[in-house]
PDB file of C-alpha atoms in Angstrom:
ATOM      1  CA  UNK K   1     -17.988 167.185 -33.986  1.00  0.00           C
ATOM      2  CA  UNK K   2     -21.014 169.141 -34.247  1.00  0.00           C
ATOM      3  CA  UNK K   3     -22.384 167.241 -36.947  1.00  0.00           C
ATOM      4  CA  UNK K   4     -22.970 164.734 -33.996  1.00  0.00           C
ATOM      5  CA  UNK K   5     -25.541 164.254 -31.575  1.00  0.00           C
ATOM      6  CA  UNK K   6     -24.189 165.131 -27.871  1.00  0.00           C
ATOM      7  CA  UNK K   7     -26.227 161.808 -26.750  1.00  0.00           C
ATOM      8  CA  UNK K   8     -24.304 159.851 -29.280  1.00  0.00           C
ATOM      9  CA  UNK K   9     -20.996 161.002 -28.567  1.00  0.00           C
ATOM     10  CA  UNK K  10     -21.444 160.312 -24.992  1.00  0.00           C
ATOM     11  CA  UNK K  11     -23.359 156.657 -25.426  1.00  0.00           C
ATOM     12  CA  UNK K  12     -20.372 156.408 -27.561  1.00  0.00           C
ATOM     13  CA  UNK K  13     -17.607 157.501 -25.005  1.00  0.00           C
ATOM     14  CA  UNK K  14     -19.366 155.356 -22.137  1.00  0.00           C
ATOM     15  CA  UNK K  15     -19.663 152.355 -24.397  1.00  0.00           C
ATOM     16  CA  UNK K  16     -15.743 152.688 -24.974  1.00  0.00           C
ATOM     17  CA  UNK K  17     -14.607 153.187 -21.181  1.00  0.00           C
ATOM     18  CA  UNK K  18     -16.890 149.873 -20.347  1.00  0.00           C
ATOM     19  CA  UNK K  19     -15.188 147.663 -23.211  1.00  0.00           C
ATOM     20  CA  UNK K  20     -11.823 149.014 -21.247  1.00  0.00           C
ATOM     21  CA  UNK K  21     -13.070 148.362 -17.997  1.00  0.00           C
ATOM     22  CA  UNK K  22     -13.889 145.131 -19.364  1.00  0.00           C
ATOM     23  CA  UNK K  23     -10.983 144.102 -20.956  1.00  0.00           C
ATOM     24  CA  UNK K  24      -8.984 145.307 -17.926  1.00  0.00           C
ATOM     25  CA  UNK K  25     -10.623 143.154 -15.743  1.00  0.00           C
ATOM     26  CA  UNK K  26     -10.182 140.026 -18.125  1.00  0.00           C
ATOM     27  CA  UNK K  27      -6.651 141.096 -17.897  1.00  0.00           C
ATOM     28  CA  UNK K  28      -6.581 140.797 -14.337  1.00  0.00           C
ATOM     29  CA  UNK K  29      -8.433 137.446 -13.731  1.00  0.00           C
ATOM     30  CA  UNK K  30      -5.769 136.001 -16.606  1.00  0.00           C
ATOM     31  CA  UNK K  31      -3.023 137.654 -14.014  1.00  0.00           C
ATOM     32  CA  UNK K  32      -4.242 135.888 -11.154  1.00  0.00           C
ATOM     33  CA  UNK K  33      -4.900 132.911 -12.843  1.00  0.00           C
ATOM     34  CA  UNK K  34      -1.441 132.270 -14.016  1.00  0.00           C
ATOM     35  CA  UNK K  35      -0.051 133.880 -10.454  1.00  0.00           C
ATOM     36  CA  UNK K  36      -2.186 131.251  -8.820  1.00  0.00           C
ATOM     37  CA  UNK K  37      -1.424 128.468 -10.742  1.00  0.00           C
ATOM     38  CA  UNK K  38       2.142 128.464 -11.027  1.00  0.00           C
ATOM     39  CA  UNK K  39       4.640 126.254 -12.726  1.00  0.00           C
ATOM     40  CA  UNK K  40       2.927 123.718 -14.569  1.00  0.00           C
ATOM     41  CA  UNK K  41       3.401 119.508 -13.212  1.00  0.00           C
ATOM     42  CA  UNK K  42       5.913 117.600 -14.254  1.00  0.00           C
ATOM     43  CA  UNK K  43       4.571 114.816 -16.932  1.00  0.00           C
ATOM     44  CA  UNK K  44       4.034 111.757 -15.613  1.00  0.00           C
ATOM     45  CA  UNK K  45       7.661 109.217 -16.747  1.00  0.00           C
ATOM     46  CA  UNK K  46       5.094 107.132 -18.524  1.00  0.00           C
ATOM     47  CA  UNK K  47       4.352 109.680 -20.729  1.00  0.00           C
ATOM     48  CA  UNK K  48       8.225 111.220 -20.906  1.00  0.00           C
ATOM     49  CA  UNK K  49      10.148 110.435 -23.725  1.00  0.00           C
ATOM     50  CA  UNK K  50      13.961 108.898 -23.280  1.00  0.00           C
ATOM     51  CA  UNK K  51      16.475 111.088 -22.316  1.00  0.00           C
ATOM     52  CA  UNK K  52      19.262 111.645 -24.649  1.00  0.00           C
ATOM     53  CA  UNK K  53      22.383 110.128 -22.700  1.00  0.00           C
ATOM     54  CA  UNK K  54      26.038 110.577 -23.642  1.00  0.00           C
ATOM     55  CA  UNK K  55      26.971 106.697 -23.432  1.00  0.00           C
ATOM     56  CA  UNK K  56      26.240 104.121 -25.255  1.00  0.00           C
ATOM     57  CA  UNK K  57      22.892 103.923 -27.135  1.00  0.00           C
ATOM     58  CA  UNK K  58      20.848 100.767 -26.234  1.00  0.00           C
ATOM     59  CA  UNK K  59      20.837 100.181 -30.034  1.00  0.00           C
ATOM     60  CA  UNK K  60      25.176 100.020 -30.116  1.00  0.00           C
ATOM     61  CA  UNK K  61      26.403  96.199 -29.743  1.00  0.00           C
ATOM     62  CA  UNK K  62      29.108  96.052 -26.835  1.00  0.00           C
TER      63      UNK K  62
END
């Protein structure tokens, strides 16, 4: 370490703790976010595909 500059080892230290900080906070807004938003809607039935049914298929003859 002494081949470095004290000023650049600290820039370097504080420029580390605030990408940290950073990413912590990102972290936390993504948290809340998904806290906040719950369970996701139901899809509309227009948009739902059939159900698979254990009767008869509407494709069998009777």
């Amino acid at each position: 370490m002494d081949a470095v500059n004290p000023n650049v080892a600290d820039a370097f230290v504080t420029g580390l703790q605030y990408a940290f900080v950073m990413l912590g906070g990102l972290l936390l807004i993504g948290i809340t976010f998904a806290v906040l938003r719950g369970e996701r809607a139901k899809p509309s039935p227009a948009t739902q595909q059939n159900p698979v049914t254990a009767g008869k298929s509407e494709y069998e003859s009777e």
